[in-house]
Amino acid sequence: MASLYFKYAAMNSGKSTQLIQTHFNYIERGLNPYAMTSILHDRDGTGVICARVGLNLKVDAFELSCNLYKLVQKKHDIKALNVVIIDEGQFLTKSQCYQLAQVVDELKIPVIVYGLKTDFRGELFEGSYHLFCLADKIEELKTICWCGNKAHMNARITQDEKVVRDGDQLEIGGNDRYIALCRKHYTKGQIKR
């Protein structure tokens, strides 16, 4: 039976590495995975999933207005899909989350979504919120704070290493703009010893 999976974590937890490995595993077994990401995620180029360990994967990029059910159905009609894999699930709209659930329920294709739980203010993204509501299976991927405790907060930082508390929710960046912290050090604004 197909399921909707949401695998979430803080920044630098290995989400992209795991996604690329999952995609490879399907191909290695002669199956047909379909991977995509939001067009909003363009840090490494549009339609590129890049892991910190050096792996990358070229995928389709979708717009916020894209009907993901219709897109997947079209691909599935051309060649049967065995899984749909989505990166940057936090950028999904409410409608797109429901469309992915429809892929599972009507097309019987498993959907695995990777993404952040919360933004730099500690608030849920729209996509993450609706994935928590709709997912059949939810898994937290772990990463650690500089202190060694579990990191589950994403702090936005300035060039002079100060934690930012206000601003637009969406600002694409990597290690130069964000750091994963435990709640204690996120609250204190302490990004290193």
CSV table of C-alpha atoms in Angstrom, one decimal:
chain,number,residue,atom,x,y,z
A,1,MET,CA,0.0,0.0,0.0
A,2,ALA,CA,1.4,3.4,-1.0
A,3,SER,CA,2.0,6.0,1.7
A,4,LEU,CA,2.8,9.7,2.1
A,5,TYR,CA,6.1,10.1,4.0
A,6,PHE,CA,7.4,13.3,5.5
A,7,LYS,CA,11.1,13.2,6.6
A,8,TYR,CA,11.9,16.5,8.3
A,9,ALA,CA,14.9,17.9,10.2
A,10,ALA,CA,16.9,21.1,10.9
A,11,MET,CA,19.5,22.4,8.4
A,12,ASN,CA,22.5,20.2,7.8
A,13,SER,CA,21.0,16.9,8.9
A,14,GLY,CA,21.6,15.0,5.7
A,15,LYS,CA,18.2,15.3,4.1
A,16,SER,CA,19.6,15.8,0.6
A,17,THR,CA,22.1,13.0,1.0
A,18,GLN,CA,19.4,10.6,2.1
A,19,LEU,CA,17.1,11.8,-0.8
A,20,ILE,CA,19.9,11.2,-3.4
A,21,GLN,CA,20.6,7.8,-1.9
A,22,THR,CA,17.0,6.8,-2.0
A,23,HIS,CA,16.7,7.9,-5.6
A,24,PHE,CA,19.8,5.8,-6.5
A,25,ASN,CA,18.4,2.8,-4.6
A,26,TYR,CA,15.3,2.8,-6.8
A,27,ILE,CA,17.3,3.1,-10.0
A,28,GLU,CA,19.8,0.4,-8.9
A,29,ARG,CA,16.9,-2.0,-8.5
A,30,GLY,CA,15.5,-1.2,-12.0
A,31,LEU,CA,12.6,0.9,-10.7
A,32,ASN,CA,11.5,4.4,-11.9
A,33,PRO,CA,11.7,7.2,-9.3
A,34,TYR,CA,10.6,10.7,-10.1
A,35,ALA,CA,12.4,13.4,-8.1
A,36,MET,CA,11.6,17.1,-8.0
A,37,THR,CA,12.1,20.3,-5.9
A,38,SER,CA,10.5,23.7,-5.6
A,39,ILE,CA,11.7,26.4,-8.0
A,40,LEU,CA,12.2,28.5,-4.9
A,41,HIS,CA,15.2,26.4,-4.0
A,42,ASP,CA,17.9,27.7,-6.3
A,43,ARG,CA,20.9,27.9,-4.1
A,44,ASP,CA,22.8,25.3,-6.3
A,45,GLY,CA,20.9,26.1,-9.5
A,46,THR,CA,17.3,25.5,-10.5
A,47,GLY,CA,16.4,21.9,-10.3
A,48,VAL,CA,19.6,20.7,-8.6
A,49,ILE,CA,19.6,18.9,-5.3
A,50,CYS,CA,23.1,19.2,-3.8
A,51,ALA,CA,24.3,17.5,-0.6
A,52,ARG,CA,27.1,18.8,1.5
A,53,VAL,CA,29.0,15.5,1.1
A,54,GLY,CA,29.4,16.3,-2.6
A,55,LEU,CA,26.5,14.4,-4.2
A,56,ASN,CA,24.1,16.1,-6.5
A,57,LEU,CA,21.0,15.2,-8.5
A,58,LYS,CA,19.4,17.0,-11.4
A,59,VAL,CA,15.6,17.0,-11.0
A,60,ASP,CA,12.5,18.8,-12.3
A,61,ALA,CA,11.7,22.1,-10.5
A,62,PHE,CA,8.0,23.0,-10.0
A,63,GLU,CA,6.3,26.4,-9.5
A,64,LEU,CA,4.0,27.2,-6.6
A,65,SER,CA,1.1,27.3,-9.0
A,66,CYS,CA,1.9,23.8,-10.4
A,67,ASN,CA,-0.6,21.0,-9.8
A,68,LEU,CA,1.6,18.2,-8.6
A,69,TYR,CA,-1.1,15.6,-9.0
A,70,LYS,CA,-1.5,16.4,-12.7
A,71,LEU,CA,2.3,16.6,-13.3
A,72,VAL,CA,2.9,13.2,-11.7
A,73,GLN,CA,-0.1,11.7,-13.5
A,74,LYS,CA,1.3,12.9,-16.8
A,75,LYS,CA,4.7,11.4,-16.0
A,76,HIS,CA,3.1,8.2,-14.8
A,77,ASP,CA,1.1,7.8,-18.0
A,78,ILE,CA,4.2,8.0,-20.1
A,79,LYS,CA,6.2,5.5,-17.9
A,80,ALA,CA,4.9,3.9,-14.7
A,81,LEU,CA,6.5,5.6,-11.6
A,82,ASN,CA,7.5,3.6,-8.5
A,83,VAL,CA,8.0,6.5,-6.2
A,84,VAL,CA,7.8,10.3,-6.1
A,85,ILE,CA,10.5,12.1,-4.1
A,86,ILE,CA,10.2,15.7,-3.2
A,87,ASP,CA,13.0,18.0,-1.8
A,88,GLU,CA,12.3,21.2,0.1
A,89,GLY,CA,8.8,20.2,1.2
A,90,GLN,CA,8.5,23.2,3.4
A,91,PHE,CA,8.0,25.3,0.2
A,92,LEU,CA,4.9,23.3,-0.8
A,93,THR,CA,1.6,25.1,-0.8
A,94,LYS,CA,-1.4,23.7,1.1
A,95,SER,CA,-2.9,22.6,-2.3
A,96,GLN,CA,0.3,20.9,-3.3
A,97,CYS,CA,0.4,18.9,-0.1
A,98,TYR,CA,-3.2,17.7,-0.8
A,99,GLN,CA,-2.2,16.9,-4.4
A,100,LEU,CA,0.6,14.7,-3.2
A,101,ALA,CA,-1.8,12.9,-0.9
A,102,GLN,CA,-4.0,12.4,-4.0
A,103,VAL,CA,-1.0,10.9,-5.8
A,104,VAL,CA,-0.8,8.3,-3.0
A,105,ASP,CA,-4.5,7.6,-2.7
A,106,GLU,CA,-5.5,7.6,-6.4
A,107,LEU,CA,-2.4,6.6,-8.3
A,108,LYS,CA,-1.1,4.3,-5.6
A,109,ILE,CA,2.4,5.8,-5.8
A,110,PRO,CA,4.4,6.3,-2.6
A,111,VAL,CA,5.5,9.9,-2.1
A,112,ILE,CA,8.5,10.7,0.1
A,113,VAL,CA,8.9,14.4,1.0
A,114,TYR,CA,12.1,15.8,2.7
A,115,GLY,CA,12.0,19.2,4.3
A,116,LEU,CA,12.5,21.6,7.2
A,117,LYS,CA,10.1,21.6,10.1
A,118,THR,CA,10.4,25.2,11.1
A,119,ASP,CA,11.8,28.5,9.8
A,120,PHE,CA,14.4,30.8,11.5
A,121,ARG,CA,11.7,32.1,13.9
A,122,GLY,CA,10.8,28.6,15.1
A,123,GLU,CA,7.5,28.7,13.2
A,124,LEU,CA,6.1,26.0,10.9
A,125,PHE,CA,6.3,26.5,7.1
A,126,GLU,CA,3.0,26.2,5.3
A,127,GLY,CA,4.2,23.0,3.5
A,128,SER,CA,5.5,21.4,6.7
A,129,TYR,CA,2.3,22.2,8.6
A,130,HIS,CA,0.1,20.5,6.0
A,131,LEU,CA,2.5,17.6,5.6
A,132,PHE,CA,2.3,17.0,9.4
A,133,CYS,CA,-1.5,16.9,9.0
A,134,LEU,CA,-1.6,14.6,6.0
A,135,ALA,CA,1.5,12.3,6.1
A,136,ASP,CA,0.9,8.6,6.8
A,137,LYS,CA,4.4,8.3,8.2
A,138,ILE,CA,6.5,11.1,9.8
A,139,GLU,CA,10.2,10.7,10.5
A,140,GLU,CA,12.6,13.1,12.2
A,141,LEU,CA,16.2,13.0,10.9
A,142,LYS,CA,18.6,14.0,13.5
A,143,THR,CA,21.5,16.5,13.5
A,144,ILE,CA,23.5,18.1,16.3
A,145,CYS,CA,24.2,21.5,17.8
A,146,TRP,CA,27.7,22.7,18.3
A,147,CYS,CA,27.3,21.7,22.0
A,148,GLY,CA,26.5,18.0,21.0
A,149,ASN,CA,22.8,18.1,21.9
A,150,LYS,CA,20.1,17.5,19.3
A,151,ALA,CA,19.6,20.5,17.0
A,152,HIS,CA,16.1,21.1,15.9
A,153,MET,CA,16.0,24.9,15.4
A,154,ASN,CA,17.2,26.8,12.3
A,155,ALA,CA,18.9,30.0,13.2
A,156,ARG,CA,19.4,32.7,10.5
A,157,ILE,CA,22.7,34.5,11.0
A,158,THR,CA,24.3,37.7,9.8
A,159,GLN,CA,27.9,38.0,8.4
A,160,ASP,CA,29.1,39.0,11.8
A,161,GLU,CA,27.5,35.8,13.3
A,162,LYS,CA,24.5,37.4,15.0
A,163,VAL,CA,21.2,35.5,15.2
A,164,VAL,CA,18.4,37.2,13.2
A,165,ARG,CA,14.9,37.1,14.7
A,166,ASP,CA,12.9,39.1,12.2
A,167,GLY,CA,12.6,39.2,8.4
A,168,ASP,CA,11.0,37.4,5.5
A,169,GLN,CA,10.4,33.8,6.0
A,170,LEU,CA,12.0,32.8,2.7
A,171,GLU,CA,15.6,33.6,2.2
A,172,ILE,CA,17.6,30.9,0.4
A,173,GLY,CA,21.0,30.3,1.9
A,174,GLY,CA,23.4,27.7,3.2
A,175,ASN,CA,25.9,27.5,6.0
A,176,ASP,CA,26.7,31.2,5.5
A,177,ARG,CA,23.2,32.2,6.4
A,178,TYR,CA,21.8,29.4,8.6
A,179,ILE,CA,23.0,27.1,11.4
A,180,ALA,CA,21.2,24.3,13.2
A,181,LEU,CA,21.0,24.8,17.0
A,182,CYS,CA,19.5,23.1,20.0
A,183,ARG,CA,16.6,25.1,21.6
A,184,LYS,CA,18.8,26.5,24.4
A,185,HIS,CA,21.5,28.0,22.1
A,186,TYR,CA,18.9,29.1,19.6
A,187,THR,CA,17.1,31.0,22.4
A,188,LYS,CA,20.4,32.5,23.7
A,189,GLY,CA,21.5,33.3,20.2
A,190,GLN,CA,24.8,31.5,20.8
A,191,ILE,CA,26.1,29.9,17.6
A,192,LYS,CA,29.5,28.6,18.9
A,193,ARG,CA,31.5,28.2,22.1
